[in-house]
Short mmCIF file of C-alpha atoms and ligand atoms in Angstrom, two decimals:
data_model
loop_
_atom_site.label_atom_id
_atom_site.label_comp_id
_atom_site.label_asym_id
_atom_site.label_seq_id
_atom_site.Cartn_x
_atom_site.Cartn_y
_atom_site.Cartn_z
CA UNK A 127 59.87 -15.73 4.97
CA UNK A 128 60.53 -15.93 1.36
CA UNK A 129 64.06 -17.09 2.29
CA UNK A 130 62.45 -19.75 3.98
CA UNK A 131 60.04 -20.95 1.40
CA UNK A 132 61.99 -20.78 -1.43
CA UNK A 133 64.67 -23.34 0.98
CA UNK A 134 61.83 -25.89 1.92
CA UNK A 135 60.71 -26.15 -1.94
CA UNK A 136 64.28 -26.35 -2.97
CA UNK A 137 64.35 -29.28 -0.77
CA UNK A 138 61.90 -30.95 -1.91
CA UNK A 139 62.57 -30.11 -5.56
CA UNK A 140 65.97 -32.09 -5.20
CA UNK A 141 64.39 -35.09 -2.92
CA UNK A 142 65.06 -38.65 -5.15
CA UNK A 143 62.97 -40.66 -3.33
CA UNK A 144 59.85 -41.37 -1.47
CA UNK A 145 62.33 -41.81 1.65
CA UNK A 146 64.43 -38.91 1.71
CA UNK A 147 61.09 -36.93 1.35
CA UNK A 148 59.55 -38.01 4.09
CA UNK A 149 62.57 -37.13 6.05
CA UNK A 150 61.65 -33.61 5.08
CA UNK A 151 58.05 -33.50 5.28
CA UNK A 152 58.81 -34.59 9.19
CA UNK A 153 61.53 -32.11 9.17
CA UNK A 154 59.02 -29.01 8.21
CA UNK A 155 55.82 -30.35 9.66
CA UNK A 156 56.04 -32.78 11.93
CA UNK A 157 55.20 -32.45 15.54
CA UNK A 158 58.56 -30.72 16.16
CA UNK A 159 59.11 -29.54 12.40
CA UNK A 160 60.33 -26.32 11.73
CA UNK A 161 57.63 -24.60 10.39
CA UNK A 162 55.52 -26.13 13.22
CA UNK A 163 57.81 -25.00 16.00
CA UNK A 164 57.24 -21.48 14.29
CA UNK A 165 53.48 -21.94 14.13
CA UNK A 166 53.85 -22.50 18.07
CA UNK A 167 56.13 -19.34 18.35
CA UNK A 168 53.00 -17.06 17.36
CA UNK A 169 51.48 -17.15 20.48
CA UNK A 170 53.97 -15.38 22.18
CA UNK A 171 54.39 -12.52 19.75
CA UNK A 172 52.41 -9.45 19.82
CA UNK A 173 49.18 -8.86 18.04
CA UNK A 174 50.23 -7.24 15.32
CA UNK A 175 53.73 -9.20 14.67
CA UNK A 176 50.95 -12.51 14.74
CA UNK A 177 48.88 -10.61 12.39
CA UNK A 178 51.60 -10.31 9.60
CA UNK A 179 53.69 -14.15 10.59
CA UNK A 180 50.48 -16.17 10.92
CA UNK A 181 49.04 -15.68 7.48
CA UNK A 182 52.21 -15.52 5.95
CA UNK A 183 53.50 -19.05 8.22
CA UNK A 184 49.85 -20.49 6.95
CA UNK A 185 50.54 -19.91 3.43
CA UNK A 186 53.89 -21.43 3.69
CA UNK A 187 52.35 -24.42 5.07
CA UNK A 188 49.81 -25.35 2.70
CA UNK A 189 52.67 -24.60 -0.09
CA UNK A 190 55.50 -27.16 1.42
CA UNK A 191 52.28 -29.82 1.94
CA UNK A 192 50.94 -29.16 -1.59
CA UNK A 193 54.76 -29.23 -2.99
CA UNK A 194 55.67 -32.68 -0.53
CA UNK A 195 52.25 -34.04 -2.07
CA UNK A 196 52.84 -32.98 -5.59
CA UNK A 197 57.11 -34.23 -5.27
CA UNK A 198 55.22 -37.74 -3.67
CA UNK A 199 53.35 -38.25 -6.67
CA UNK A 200 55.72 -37.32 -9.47
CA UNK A 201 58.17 -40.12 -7.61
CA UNK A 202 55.41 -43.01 -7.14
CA UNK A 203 54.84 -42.38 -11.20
CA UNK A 204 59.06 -42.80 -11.79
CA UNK A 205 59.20 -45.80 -9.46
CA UNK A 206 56.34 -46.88 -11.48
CA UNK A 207 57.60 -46.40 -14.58
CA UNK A 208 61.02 -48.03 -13.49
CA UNK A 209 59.29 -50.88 -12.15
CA UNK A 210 57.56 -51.39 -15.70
CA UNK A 211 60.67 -51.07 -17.91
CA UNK A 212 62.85 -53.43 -15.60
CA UNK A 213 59.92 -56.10 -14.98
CA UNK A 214 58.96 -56.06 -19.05
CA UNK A 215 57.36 -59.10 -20.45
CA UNK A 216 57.05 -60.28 -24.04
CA UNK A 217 54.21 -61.83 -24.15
CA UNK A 218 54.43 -62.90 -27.98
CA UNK A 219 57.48 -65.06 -26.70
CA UNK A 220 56.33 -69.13 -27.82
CA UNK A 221 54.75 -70.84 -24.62
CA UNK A 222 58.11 -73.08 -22.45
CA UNK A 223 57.28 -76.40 -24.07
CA UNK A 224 55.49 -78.63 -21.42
CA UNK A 225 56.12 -82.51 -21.53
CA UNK A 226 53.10 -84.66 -21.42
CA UNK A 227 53.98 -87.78 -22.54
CA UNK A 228 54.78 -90.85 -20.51
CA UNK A 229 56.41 -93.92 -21.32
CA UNK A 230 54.07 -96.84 -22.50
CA UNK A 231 54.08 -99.59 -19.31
CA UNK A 232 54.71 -101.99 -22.18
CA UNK A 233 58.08 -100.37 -23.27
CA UNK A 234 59.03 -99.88 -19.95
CA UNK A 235 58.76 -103.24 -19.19
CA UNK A 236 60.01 -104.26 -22.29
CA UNK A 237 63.39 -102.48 -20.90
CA UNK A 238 63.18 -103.71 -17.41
CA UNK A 239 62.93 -107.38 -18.88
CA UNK A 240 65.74 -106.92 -21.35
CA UNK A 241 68.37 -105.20 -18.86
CA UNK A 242 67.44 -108.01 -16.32
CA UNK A 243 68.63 -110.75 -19.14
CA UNK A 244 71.76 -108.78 -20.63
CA UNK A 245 73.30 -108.71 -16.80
CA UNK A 246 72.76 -112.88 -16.98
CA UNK A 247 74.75 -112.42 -20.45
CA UNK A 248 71.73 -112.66 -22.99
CA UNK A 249 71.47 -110.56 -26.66
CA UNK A 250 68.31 -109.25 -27.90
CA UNK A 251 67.25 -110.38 -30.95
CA UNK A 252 64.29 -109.28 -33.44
CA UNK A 253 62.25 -110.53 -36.03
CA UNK A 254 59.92 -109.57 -38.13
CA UNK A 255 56.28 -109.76 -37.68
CA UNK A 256 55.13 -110.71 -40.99
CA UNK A 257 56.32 -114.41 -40.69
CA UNK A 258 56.64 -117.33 -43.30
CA UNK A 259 54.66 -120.48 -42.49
CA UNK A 260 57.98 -122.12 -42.46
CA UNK A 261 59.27 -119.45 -39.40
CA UNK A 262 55.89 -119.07 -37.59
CA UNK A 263 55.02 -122.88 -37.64
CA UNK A 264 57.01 -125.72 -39.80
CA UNK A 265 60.38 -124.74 -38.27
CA UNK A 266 59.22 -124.77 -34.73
CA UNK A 267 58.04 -128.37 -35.92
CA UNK A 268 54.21 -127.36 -36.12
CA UNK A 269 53.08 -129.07 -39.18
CA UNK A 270 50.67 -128.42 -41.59
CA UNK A 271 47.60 -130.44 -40.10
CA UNK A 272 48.82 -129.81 -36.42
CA UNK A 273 46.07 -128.56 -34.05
CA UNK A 274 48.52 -125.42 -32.90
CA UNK A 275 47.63 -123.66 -36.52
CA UNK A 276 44.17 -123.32 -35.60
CA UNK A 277 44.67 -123.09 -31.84
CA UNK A 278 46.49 -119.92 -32.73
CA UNK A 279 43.50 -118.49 -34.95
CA UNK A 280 46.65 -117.51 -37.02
CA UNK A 281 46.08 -113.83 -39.15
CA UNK A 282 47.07 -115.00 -42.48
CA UNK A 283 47.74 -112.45 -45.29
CA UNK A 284 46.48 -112.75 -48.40
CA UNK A 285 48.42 -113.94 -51.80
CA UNK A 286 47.15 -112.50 -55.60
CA UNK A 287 44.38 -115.31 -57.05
CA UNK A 288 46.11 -117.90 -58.70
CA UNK A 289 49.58 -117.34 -56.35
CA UNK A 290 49.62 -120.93 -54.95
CA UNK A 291 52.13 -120.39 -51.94
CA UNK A 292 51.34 -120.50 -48.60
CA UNK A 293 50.37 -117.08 -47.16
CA UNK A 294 52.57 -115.01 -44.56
CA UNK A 295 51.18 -115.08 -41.10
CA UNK A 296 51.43 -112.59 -38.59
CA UNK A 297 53.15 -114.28 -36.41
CA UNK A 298 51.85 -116.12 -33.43
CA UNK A 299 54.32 -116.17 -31.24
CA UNK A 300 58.23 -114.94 -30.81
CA UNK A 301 59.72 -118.65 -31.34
CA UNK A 302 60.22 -118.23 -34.75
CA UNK A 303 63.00 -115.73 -34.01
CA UNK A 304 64.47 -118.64 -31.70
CA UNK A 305 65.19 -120.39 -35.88
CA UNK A 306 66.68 -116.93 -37.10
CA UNK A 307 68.98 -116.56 -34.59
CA UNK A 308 70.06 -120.11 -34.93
CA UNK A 309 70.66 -119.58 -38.49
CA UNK A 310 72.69 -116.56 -38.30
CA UNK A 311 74.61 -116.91 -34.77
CA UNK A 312 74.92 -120.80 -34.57
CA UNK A 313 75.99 -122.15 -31.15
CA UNK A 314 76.48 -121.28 -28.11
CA UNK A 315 74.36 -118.57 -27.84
CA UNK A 316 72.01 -116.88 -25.21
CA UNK A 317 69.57 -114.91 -26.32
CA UNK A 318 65.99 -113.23 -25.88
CA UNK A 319 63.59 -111.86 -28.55
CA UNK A 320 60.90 -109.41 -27.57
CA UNK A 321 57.83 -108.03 -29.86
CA UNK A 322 54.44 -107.83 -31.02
CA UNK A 323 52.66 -111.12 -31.75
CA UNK A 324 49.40 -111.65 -33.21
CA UNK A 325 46.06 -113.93 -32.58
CA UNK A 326 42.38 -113.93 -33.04
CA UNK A 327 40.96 -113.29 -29.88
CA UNK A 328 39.33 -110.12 -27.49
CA UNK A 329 38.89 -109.88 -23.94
CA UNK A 330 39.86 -109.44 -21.10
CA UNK A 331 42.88 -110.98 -21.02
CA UNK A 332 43.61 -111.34 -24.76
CA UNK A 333 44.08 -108.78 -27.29
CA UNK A 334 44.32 -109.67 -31.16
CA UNK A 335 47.87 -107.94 -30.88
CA UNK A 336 50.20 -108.46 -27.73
CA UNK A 337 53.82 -108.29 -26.44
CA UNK A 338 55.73 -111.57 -26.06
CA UNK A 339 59.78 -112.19 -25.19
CA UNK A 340 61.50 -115.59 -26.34
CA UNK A 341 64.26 -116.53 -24.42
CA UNK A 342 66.76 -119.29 -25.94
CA UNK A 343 70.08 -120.60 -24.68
CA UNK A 344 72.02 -123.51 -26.26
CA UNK A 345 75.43 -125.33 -25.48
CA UNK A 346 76.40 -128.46 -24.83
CA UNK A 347 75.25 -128.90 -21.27
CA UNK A 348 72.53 -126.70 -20.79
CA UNK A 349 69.63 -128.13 -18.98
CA UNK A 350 65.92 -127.63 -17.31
CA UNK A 351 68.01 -126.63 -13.88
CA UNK A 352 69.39 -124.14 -15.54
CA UNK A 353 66.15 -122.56 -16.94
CA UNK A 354 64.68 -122.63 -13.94
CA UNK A 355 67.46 -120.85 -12.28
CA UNK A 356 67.63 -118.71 -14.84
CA UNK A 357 63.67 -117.81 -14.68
CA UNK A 358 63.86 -117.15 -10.58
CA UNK A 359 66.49 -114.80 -11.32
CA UNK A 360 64.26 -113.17 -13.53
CA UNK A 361 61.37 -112.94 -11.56
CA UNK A 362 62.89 -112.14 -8.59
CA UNK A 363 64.64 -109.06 -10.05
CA UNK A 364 61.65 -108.09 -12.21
CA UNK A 365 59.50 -108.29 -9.25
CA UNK A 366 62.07 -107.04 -6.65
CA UNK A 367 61.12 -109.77 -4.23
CA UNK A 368 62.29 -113.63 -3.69
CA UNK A 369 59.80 -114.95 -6.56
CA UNK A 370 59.36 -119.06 -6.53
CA UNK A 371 58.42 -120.72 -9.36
CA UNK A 372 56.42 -124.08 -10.18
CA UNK A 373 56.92 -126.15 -13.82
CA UNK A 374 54.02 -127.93 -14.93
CA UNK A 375 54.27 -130.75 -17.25
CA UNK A 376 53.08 -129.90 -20.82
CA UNK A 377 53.31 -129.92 -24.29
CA UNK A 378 54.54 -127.37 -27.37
CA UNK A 379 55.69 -129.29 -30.54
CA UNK A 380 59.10 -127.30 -30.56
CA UNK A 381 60.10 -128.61 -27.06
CA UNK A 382 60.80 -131.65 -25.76
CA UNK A 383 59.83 -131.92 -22.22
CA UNK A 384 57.79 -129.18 -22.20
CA UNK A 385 56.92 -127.16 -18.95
CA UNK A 386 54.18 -124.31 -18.25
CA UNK A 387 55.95 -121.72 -15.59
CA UNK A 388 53.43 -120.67 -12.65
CA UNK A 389 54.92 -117.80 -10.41
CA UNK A 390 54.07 -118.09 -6.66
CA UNK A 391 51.41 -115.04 -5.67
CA UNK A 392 48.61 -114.14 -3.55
CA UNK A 393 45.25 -113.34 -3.86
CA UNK A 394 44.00 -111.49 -0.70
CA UNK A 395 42.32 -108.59 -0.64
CA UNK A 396 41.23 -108.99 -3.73
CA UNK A 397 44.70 -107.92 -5.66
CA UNK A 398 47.30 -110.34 -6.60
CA UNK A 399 50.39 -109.72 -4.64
CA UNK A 400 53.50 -111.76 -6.39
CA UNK A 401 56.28 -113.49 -4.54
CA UNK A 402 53.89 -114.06 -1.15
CA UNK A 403 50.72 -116.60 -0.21
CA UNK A 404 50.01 -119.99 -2.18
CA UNK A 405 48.33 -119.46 -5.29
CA UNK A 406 50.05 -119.72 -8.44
CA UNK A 407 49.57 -118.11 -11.72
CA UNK A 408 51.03 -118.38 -14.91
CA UNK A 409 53.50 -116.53 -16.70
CA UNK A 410 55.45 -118.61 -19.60
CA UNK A 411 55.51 -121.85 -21.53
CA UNK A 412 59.18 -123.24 -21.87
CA UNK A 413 60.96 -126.33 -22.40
CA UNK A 414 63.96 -128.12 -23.94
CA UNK A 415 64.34 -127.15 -27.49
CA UNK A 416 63.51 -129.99 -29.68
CA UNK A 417 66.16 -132.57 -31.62
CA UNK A 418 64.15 -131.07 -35.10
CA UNK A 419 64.21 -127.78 -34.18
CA UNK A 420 67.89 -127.39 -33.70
CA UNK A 421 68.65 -129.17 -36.89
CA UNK A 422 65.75 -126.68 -38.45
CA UNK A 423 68.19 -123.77 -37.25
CA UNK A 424 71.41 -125.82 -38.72
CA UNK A 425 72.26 -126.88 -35.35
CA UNK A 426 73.44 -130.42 -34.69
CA UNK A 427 71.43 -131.91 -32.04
CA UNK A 428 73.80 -134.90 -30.91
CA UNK A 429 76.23 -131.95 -30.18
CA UNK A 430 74.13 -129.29 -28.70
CA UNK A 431 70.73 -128.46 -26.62
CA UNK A 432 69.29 -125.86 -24.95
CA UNK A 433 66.15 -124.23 -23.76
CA UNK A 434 63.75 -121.98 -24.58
CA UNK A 435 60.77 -120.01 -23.17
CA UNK A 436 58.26 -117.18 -24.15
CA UNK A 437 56.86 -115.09 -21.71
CA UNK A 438 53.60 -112.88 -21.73
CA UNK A 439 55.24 -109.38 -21.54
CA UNK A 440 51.90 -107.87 -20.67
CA UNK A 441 50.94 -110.11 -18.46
CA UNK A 442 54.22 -109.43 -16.31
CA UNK A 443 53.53 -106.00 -17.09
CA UNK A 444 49.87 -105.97 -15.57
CA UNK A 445 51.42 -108.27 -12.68
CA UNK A 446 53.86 -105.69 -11.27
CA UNK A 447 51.71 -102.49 -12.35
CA UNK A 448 48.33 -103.78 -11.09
CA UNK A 449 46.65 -103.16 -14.13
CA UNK A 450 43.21 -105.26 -14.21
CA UNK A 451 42.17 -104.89 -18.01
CA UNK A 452 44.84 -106.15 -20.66
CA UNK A 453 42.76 -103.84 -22.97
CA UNK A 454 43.41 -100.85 -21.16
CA UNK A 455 47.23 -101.04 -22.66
CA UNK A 456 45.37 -100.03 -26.08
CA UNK A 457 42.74 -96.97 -25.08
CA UNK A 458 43.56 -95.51 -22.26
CA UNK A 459 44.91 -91.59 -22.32
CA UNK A 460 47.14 -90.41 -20.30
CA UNK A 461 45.39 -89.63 -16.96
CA UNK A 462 45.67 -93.83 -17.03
CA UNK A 463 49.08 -93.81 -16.95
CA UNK A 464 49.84 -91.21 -14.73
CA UNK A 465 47.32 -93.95 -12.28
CA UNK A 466 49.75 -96.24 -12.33
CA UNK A 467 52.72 -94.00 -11.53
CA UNK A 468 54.86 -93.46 -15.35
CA UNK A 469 55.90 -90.21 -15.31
CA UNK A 470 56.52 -87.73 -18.03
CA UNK A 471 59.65 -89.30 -20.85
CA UNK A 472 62.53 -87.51 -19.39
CA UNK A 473 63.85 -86.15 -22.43
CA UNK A 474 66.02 -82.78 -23.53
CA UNK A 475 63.80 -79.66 -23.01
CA UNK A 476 63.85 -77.97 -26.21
CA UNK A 477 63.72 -74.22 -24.53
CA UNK A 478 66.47 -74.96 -22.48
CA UNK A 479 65.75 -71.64 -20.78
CA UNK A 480 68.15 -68.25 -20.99
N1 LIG B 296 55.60 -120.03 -28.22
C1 LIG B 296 54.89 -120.51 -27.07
C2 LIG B 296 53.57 -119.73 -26.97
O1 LIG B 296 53.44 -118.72 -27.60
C3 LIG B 296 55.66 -120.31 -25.81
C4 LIG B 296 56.93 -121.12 -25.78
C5 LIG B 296 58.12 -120.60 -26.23
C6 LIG B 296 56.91 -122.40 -25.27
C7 LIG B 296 59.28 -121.32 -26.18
C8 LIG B 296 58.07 -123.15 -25.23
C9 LIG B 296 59.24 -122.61 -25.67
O2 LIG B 296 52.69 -120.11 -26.24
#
C-alpha cells in the first residue's frame, strides 16, 4: 500500500500540466481507475482482509484527490503567472497618435481645380494679398472715380498721417495677379491664380474673406471659343458629369466683351444638382482681356490677346459638396466636415508601430 501511494503522488508530483494530470486523476479514480477497481475488489475479500484494505484504500484516496487538487492549483497559478509575463503591458507607453484632422473643402478644391487646369497646360501663379491700388484697380483699368472701387467695398489699409499715397487694399479680386504674371512671363502664357480675396460684405453667400482662381491665357489667336471650351472642360471634369455652360453679356472694365458664365443645374427636390434640368446658376465673370490691360502688363496688344476669367472657388466648392451656408467654411468643427465626406489628412503616422 505504501508502494502504491508513494507511486500515485510521484505521479502527480512530476505532472506539467493541467492535461497530463487529468490523465492521471482518471487513471487512479475514475470509474475504472486503479484505486477504484481496488475499492470494488473489497467486497470479495474476507472480513477481516476488508477491515485492514478498506481504511487503508480510503486513506489513499482522499490523499491522491487532495494531492491531484493541490498539483491542479499550483499549475493554474504557473499558467497564470506565464500568461502575465508573456501578455505584459506598459501602460506608461505615449497613447498611438490618432489623426483627426481633415482637409479644408476649400483646399481640396483648390487642388482639384488646379490639377484640372495643369492637364489643359496652365501654371499657377500667386500674388500677394496686400495689393497696390495700381494692381488691385488702375492696372485692370478701374480708375480712380470708377463705380467698381466702391462696388467692391474695398478694405483699405491705413498710411501714417501726413503719408499722402494711396493706401494698399486687400485685394478684391485675383485679376491683379493676371498684370504680375504679364510682367514677369510676357507672352504666350496660360495661367491660373488661386487665393484669398477680400470685400465688405456678410451673409449667406458672402463672406468679408473668400477664395477666388483667375484664369488667363494670351497668344496671338486666342479667342471667346476657346474660353468657352476651355471652361466646359473644366466643369465637366470638376463636376464629373457633361456640364453646359451659358455666357451672358456683361461688363468688367479689364475685359472687352465681357461675359458672366452660368453652369447648367437643377433645382428639384430642393438641392441643386449640376450638369442636369434647366436652371442656370452662376459661377465666373470672364472676358477678352482688354487692349489697356495688356499694354498695363507690357504686352503689345496689336500683337497679342487673350482671355481671362475668375471663378468663385467656394461657390464651386459648395456646388459639388452640397454645402448650403458659405459661412459654414469659417466655424464649423470637424463633425462638419466629416458631413460632407473629407476624411482624416492622410499623412505619415508618427508611431509607425514596432
Ligand atoms: N475679377 C472679376 C470679379 O472679381 C472676375 C473677372 C476676372 C472677370 C477676369 C473678368 C475677367 O468679379
Amino acid at each position: 500500500m505504501d508502494q502504491l501511494k508513494s507511486d500515485w503522488l510521484g505521479r502527480i508530483g512530476a505532472a506539467s500540466d493541467e492535461t497530463t494530470l487529468e490523465d492521471l486523476r482518471v487513471a487512479a479514480l475514475g470509474k475504472k481507475g486503479d484505486i477504484s477497481l481496488r475499492m470494488r475488489d473489497l467486497g470479495g475479500m474476507s472480513p477481516e482482509e476488508r477491515q485492514v484494505a478498506g481504511p487503508a484504500l480510503n486513506a489513499l484516496k482522499d490523499e491522491v484527490t487532495t494531492a491531484i487538487a493541490a498539483k491542479k492549483a499550483a499549475l493554474g497559478d504557473a499558467a497564470l503567472d506565464e500568461r502575465l509575463r508573456a501578455e505584459w503591458l506598459d501602460v506608461t507607453l505615449p497613447a498611438r497618435h490618432r489623426r483627426q484632422g481633415t482637409i479644408h473643402p476649400v483646399s481640396q478644391v483648390t487642388e482639384e481645380v488646379t490639377a484640372i487646369f495643369a492637364d489643359m497646360g496652365f501654371a499657377v501663379a500667386e500674388g500677394p494679398q496686400i495689393e497696390t491700388d495700381w494692381y488691385n484697380f488702375d492696372a485692370l483699368n478701374i480708375p480712380g472715380h470708377h463705380p467698381a472701387r466702391a462696388e467692391m467695398d474695398t478694405f483699405y489699409t491705413h498710411r501714417a498721417p501726413g503719408d499722402d499715397r494711396p493706401p494698399h487694399v486687400l485685394r478684391t479680386h485675383t485679376s491683379p495677379v493676371q498684370i504680375r504674371y504679364m510682367e514677369a512671363h510676357g507672352a504666350p502664357t496660360r495661367v491660373i491664380a488661386p487665393g484669398r480675396v477680400y470685400r465688405a460684405d456678410y451673409d449667406q453667400t458672402h463672406t468679408p474673406m473668400f477664395h477666388q482662381v483667375e484664369g488667363l491665357a494670351i497668344d496671338r489667336d486666342i479667342s471667346m471659343a476657346n474660353l468657352k471650351w476651355v471652361l466646359e472642360s473644366f466643369f465637366s471634369a470638376y463636376f464629373g458629369t457633361n456640364v453646359r455652360t451659358r455666357f451672358r453679356a456683361s461688363h468688367f472694365p479689364f475685359t472687352e466683351p465681357s461675359a458672366e458664365v452660368d453652369i447648367q443645374c437643377s433645382w428639384e427636390g430642393g438641392t441643386v444638382k449640376v450638369g442636369e434640368g434647366n436652371d442656370w446658376l452662376e459661377v465666373l465673370g470672364s472676358g477678352m482681356v482688354h487692349p489697356k490691360v495688356l499694354q498695363a502688363g507690357g504686352i503689345d496688344p496689336s500683337e497679342w490677346q487673350g482671355f481671362a476669367f475668375g471663378m468663385g472657388i467656394d461657390r464651386i466648392a459648395m456646388l459639388k459638396y452640397g454645402i448650403p451656408d458659405l459661412r459654414a467654411f469659417f466655424d464649423s468643427d470637424l463633425r462638419w466636415l466629416r458631413h460632407y465626406g473629407f476624411s482624416a489628412l492622410q499623412m505619415p503616422a508618427v508611431h509607425a508601430g514596432v
